[in-house]
Amino acid sequence: MQRVTGIGGIFFKARDPQALAAWYQQHLGLAVEAWGGAAFKWADDSPSGTTIWSPFKDDTGYFAPSTAPFMINFRVADLHALLAALRAEGCEVMDKVDESEYGKFGWVMDPEGNKLELWEPPAGS
């Protein structure tokens, strides 16, 4: 019997869910639905795409400066262009960008202090 087949959703608490959803819609382009969330259909956009599930040690500094016990990673098409747009929109973008065989990684803070990882996969992924 097959059990878990993938990540079904990411759920978290917010002080102002509607305002936070509006920020994600405006700055990251999430198609926020009337019910307050967004649905991603990976098979339609990227048949070879994956969603990673990975627990971190409770003392990790990887999520800093956020104090939240989670971090969301969003797949993006052009990391550098998105980071430039987010900076121009006044978002808090981290200065560091990592580039490796795993792709390009950048980070932005949402208005509630949650660190978001933006990932441009390597070509062909």
PDB file of C-alpha atoms in Angstrom:
ATOM      1  CA  MET A   1       0.000   0.000   0.000  1.00  0.00           C
ATOM      2  CA  GLN A   2       1.362   3.404  -0.974  1.00  0.00           C
ATOM      3  CA  ARG A   3       1.160   5.958   1.825  1.00  0.00           C
ATOM      4  CA  VAL A   4       2.532   9.506   1.568  1.00  0.00           C
ATOM      5  CA  THR A   5       2.937  10.640  -2.037  1.00  0.00           C
ATOM      6  CA  GLY A   6       4.035  14.264  -1.598  1.00  0.00           C
ATOM      7  CA  ILE A   7       3.505  17.507   0.265  1.00  0.00           C
ATOM      8  CA  GLY A   8      -0.183  18.378   0.222  1.00  0.00           C
ATOM      9  CA  GLY A   9       0.104  21.868   1.662  1.00  0.00           C
ATOM     10  CA  ILE A  10       1.898  24.329   3.865  1.00  0.00           C
ATOM     11  CA  PHE A  11      -0.171  25.729   6.712  1.00  0.00           C
ATOM     12  CA  PHE A  12       0.894  28.321   9.261  1.00  0.00           C
ATOM     13  CA  LYS A  13      -0.519  30.900  11.622  1.00  0.00           C
ATOM     14  CA  ALA A  14      -0.562  34.619  10.797  1.00  0.00           C
ATOM     15  CA  ARG A  15      -1.498  37.707  12.799  1.00  0.00           C
ATOM     16  CA  ASP A  16      -3.434  39.090   9.790  1.00  0.00           C
ATOM     17  CA  PRO A  17      -4.074  36.278   7.268  1.00  0.00           C
ATOM     18  CA  GLN A  18      -5.818  38.501   4.701  1.00  0.00           C
ATOM     19  CA  ALA A  19      -3.086  41.163   4.683  1.00  0.00           C
ATOM     20  CA  LEU A  20      -0.368  38.513   4.532  1.00  0.00           C
ATOM     21  CA  ALA A  21      -2.123  36.720   1.636  1.00  0.00           C
ATOM     22  CA  ALA A  22      -2.351  40.062  -0.191  1.00  0.00           C
ATOM     23  CA  TRP A  23       1.422  40.590   0.277  1.00  0.00           C
ATOM     24  CA  TYR A  24       2.194  37.139  -1.145  1.00  0.00           C
ATOM     25  CA  GLN A  25      -0.143  37.826  -4.064  1.00  0.00           C
ATOM     26  CA  GLN A  26       1.318  41.267  -4.817  1.00  0.00           C
ATOM     27  CA  HIS A  27       5.012  40.523  -4.371  1.00  0.00           C
ATOM     28  CA  LEU A  28       5.370  36.812  -5.161  1.00  0.00           C
ATOM     29  CA  GLY A  29       2.505  36.427  -7.625  1.00  0.00           C
ATOM     30  CA  LEU A  30       0.641  33.702  -5.748  1.00  0.00           C
ATOM     31  CA  ALA A  31      -2.838  33.234  -7.197  1.00  0.00           C
ATOM     32  CA  VAL A  32      -4.683  33.672  -3.890  1.00  0.00           C
ATOM     33  CA  GLU A  33      -8.196  32.250  -4.140  1.00  0.00           C
ATOM     34  CA  ALA A  34     -11.340  33.576  -2.444  1.00  0.00           C
ATOM     35  CA  TRP A  35     -10.913  30.947   0.305  1.00  0.00           C
ATOM     36  CA  GLY A  36      -7.594  32.611   1.272  1.00  0.00           C
ATOM     37  CA  GLY A  37      -4.952  30.232  -0.084  1.00  0.00           C
ATOM     38  CA  ALA A  38      -3.247  29.251  -3.337  1.00  0.00           C
ATOM     39  CA  ALA A  39      -2.970  25.894  -5.104  1.00  0.00           C
ATOM     40  CA  PHE A  40       0.101  24.820  -7.107  1.00  0.00           C
ATOM     41  CA  LYS A  41      -0.271  22.216  -9.858  1.00  0.00           C
ATOM     42  CA  TRP A  42       3.327  21.065 -10.338  1.00  0.00           C
ATOM     43  CA  ALA A  43       2.553  18.539 -13.049  1.00  0.00           C
ATOM     44  CA  ASP A  44       1.104  21.289 -15.285  1.00  0.00           C
ATOM     45  CA  ASP A  45       4.093  23.625 -14.937  1.00  0.00           C
ATOM     46  CA  SER A  46       7.049  21.336 -14.337  1.00  0.00           C
ATOM     47  CA  PRO A  47       6.678  17.590 -14.835  1.00  0.00           C
ATOM     48  CA  SER A  48      10.160  17.019 -13.420  1.00  0.00           C
ATOM     49  CA  GLY A  49       9.676  19.412 -10.474  1.00  0.00           C
ATOM     50  CA  THR A  50       9.839  18.275  -6.886  1.00  0.00           C
ATOM     51  CA  THR A  51       8.757  19.541  -3.495  1.00  0.00           C
ATOM     52  CA  ILE A  52      11.259  18.901  -0.712  1.00  0.00           C
ATOM     53  CA  TRP A  53      10.325  17.893   2.838  1.00  0.00           C
ATOM     54  CA  SER A  54      13.219  18.333   5.235  1.00  0.00           C
ATOM     55  CA  PRO A  55      13.306  18.694   9.030  1.00  0.00           C
ATOM     56  CA  PHE A  56      16.121  20.806  10.477  1.00  0.00           C
ATOM     57  CA  LYS A  57      17.707  20.639  13.936  1.00  0.00           C
ATOM     58  CA  ASP A  58      15.895  22.916  16.377  1.00  0.00           C
ATOM     59  CA  ASP A  59      18.999  25.090  16.843  1.00  0.00           C
ATOM     60  CA  THR A  60      19.578  25.751  13.122  1.00  0.00           C
ATOM     61  CA  GLY A  61      20.487  29.278  12.129  1.00  0.00           C
ATOM     62  CA  TYR A  62      19.320  28.686   8.544  1.00  0.00           C
ATOM     63  CA  PHE A  63      15.914  30.323   9.127  1.00  0.00           C
ATOM     64  CA  ALA A  64      17.450  33.436  10.759  1.00  0.00           C
ATOM     65  CA  PRO A  65      16.694  36.247  11.119  1.00  0.00           C
ATOM     66  CA  SER A  66      13.184  34.775  11.334  1.00  0.00           C
ATOM     67  CA  THR A  67      12.223  33.239  14.673  1.00  0.00           C
ATOM     68  CA  ALA A  68       9.484  31.119  13.054  1.00  0.00           C
ATOM     69  CA  PRO A  69       9.910  27.347  13.314  1.00  0.00           C
ATOM     70  CA  PHE A  70       9.432  26.964   9.534  1.00  0.00           C
ATOM     71  CA  MET A  71      10.625  28.356   6.223  1.00  0.00           C
ATOM     72  CA  ILE A  72       8.825  28.071   2.894  1.00  0.00           C
ATOM     73  CA  ASN A  73      10.834  27.513  -0.284  1.00  0.00           C
ATOM     74  CA  PHE A  74       9.254  28.815  -3.505  1.00  0.00           C
ATOM     75  CA  ARG A  75      10.416  27.705  -6.950  1.00  0.00           C
ATOM     76  CA  VAL A  76      11.001  30.751  -9.211  1.00  0.00           C
ATOM     77  CA  ALA A  77      11.844  31.250 -12.900  1.00  0.00           C
ATOM     78  CA  ASP A  78      14.418  34.085 -12.683  1.00  0.00           C
ATOM     79  CA  LEU A  79      15.824  34.616  -9.199  1.00  0.00           C
ATOM     80  CA  HIS A  80      17.886  37.735  -9.880  1.00  0.00           C
ATOM     81  CA  ALA A  81      15.022  39.518 -11.675  1.00  0.00           C
ATOM     82  CA  LEU A  82      12.591  38.653  -8.874  1.00  0.00           C
ATOM     83  CA  LEU A  83      14.978  39.825  -6.152  1.00  0.00           C
ATOM     84  CA  ALA A  84      15.479  43.121  -8.014  1.00  0.00           C
ATOM     85  CA  ALA A  85      11.700  43.566  -8.342  1.00  0.00           C
ATOM     86  CA  LEU A  86      11.157  42.800  -4.649  1.00  0.00           C
ATOM     87  CA  ARG A  87      13.832  45.339  -3.658  1.00  0.00           C
ATOM     88  CA  ALA A  88      12.195  47.959  -5.921  1.00  0.00           C
ATOM     89  CA  GLU A  89       8.854  47.215  -4.229  1.00  0.00           C
ATOM     90  CA  GLY A  90      10.381  47.903  -0.817  1.00  0.00           C
ATOM     91  CA  CYS A  91      10.492  44.301   0.399  1.00  0.00           C
ATOM     92  CA  GLU A  92      13.163  43.172   2.862  1.00  0.00           C
ATOM     93  CA  VAL A  93      15.473  41.127   0.624  1.00  0.00           C
ATOM     94  CA  MET A  94      18.510  39.412   2.110  1.00  0.00           C
ATOM     95  CA  ASP A  95      21.827  40.475   0.520  1.00  0.00           C
ATOM     96  CA  LYS A  96      23.152  36.924   0.109  1.00  0.00           C
ATOM     97  CA  VAL A  97      22.549  34.788  -3.009  1.00  0.00           C
ATOM     98  CA  ASP A  98      23.876  31.225  -3.237  1.00  0.00           C
ATOM     99  CA  GLU A  99      24.583  29.607  -6.612  1.00  0.00           C
ATOM    100  CA  SER A 100      25.576  25.958  -6.918  1.00  0.00           C
ATOM    101  CA  GLU A 101      24.842  22.800  -8.885  1.00  0.00           C
ATOM    102  CA  TYR A 102      21.511  22.730  -7.005  1.00  0.00           C
ATOM    103  CA  GLY A 103      20.446  26.072  -8.486  1.00  0.00           C
ATOM    104  CA  LYS A 104      20.243  29.660  -7.274  1.00  0.00           C
ATOM    105  CA  PHE A 105      18.904  30.579  -3.832  1.00  0.00           C
ATOM    106  CA  GLY A 106      17.837  33.954  -2.449  1.00  0.00           C
ATOM    107  CA  TRP A 107      15.769  35.054   0.538  1.00  0.00           C
ATOM    108  CA  VAL A 108      13.139  37.646   1.426  1.00  0.00           C
ATOM    109  CA  MET A 109      11.277  38.389   4.652  1.00  0.00           C
ATOM    110  CA  ASP A 110       7.492  38.656   4.586  1.00  0.00           C
ATOM    111  CA  PRO A 111       5.736  41.414   6.597  1.00  0.00           C
ATOM    112  CA  GLU A 112       5.277  39.097   9.606  1.00  0.00           C
ATOM    113  CA  GLY A 113       9.004  38.290   9.864  1.00  0.00           C
ATOM    114  CA  ASN A 114       8.987  34.892   8.118  1.00  0.00           C
ATOM    115  CA  LYS A 115      12.039  34.154   5.997  1.00  0.00           C
ATOM    116  CA  LEU A 116      11.161  32.791   2.542  1.00  0.00           C
ATOM    117  CA  GLU A 117      13.625  30.928   0.375  1.00  0.00           C
ATOM    118  CA  LEU A 118      13.390  31.578  -3.383  1.00  0.00           C
ATOM    119  CA  TRP A 119      14.883  28.839  -5.556  1.00  0.00           C
ATOM    120  CA  GLU A 120      15.679  28.900  -9.263  1.00  0.00           C
ATOM    121  CA  PRO A 121      16.393  25.282 -10.191  1.00  0.00           C
ATOM    122  CA  PRO A 122      19.357  24.509 -12.443  1.00  0.00           C
ATOM    123  CA  ALA A 123      18.653  24.467 -16.182  1.00  0.00           C
ATOM    124  CA  GLY A 124      16.800  21.334 -17.242  1.00  0.00           C
ATOM    125  CA  SER A 125      15.229  20.686 -13.831  1.00  0.00           C
TER     126      SER A 125
END
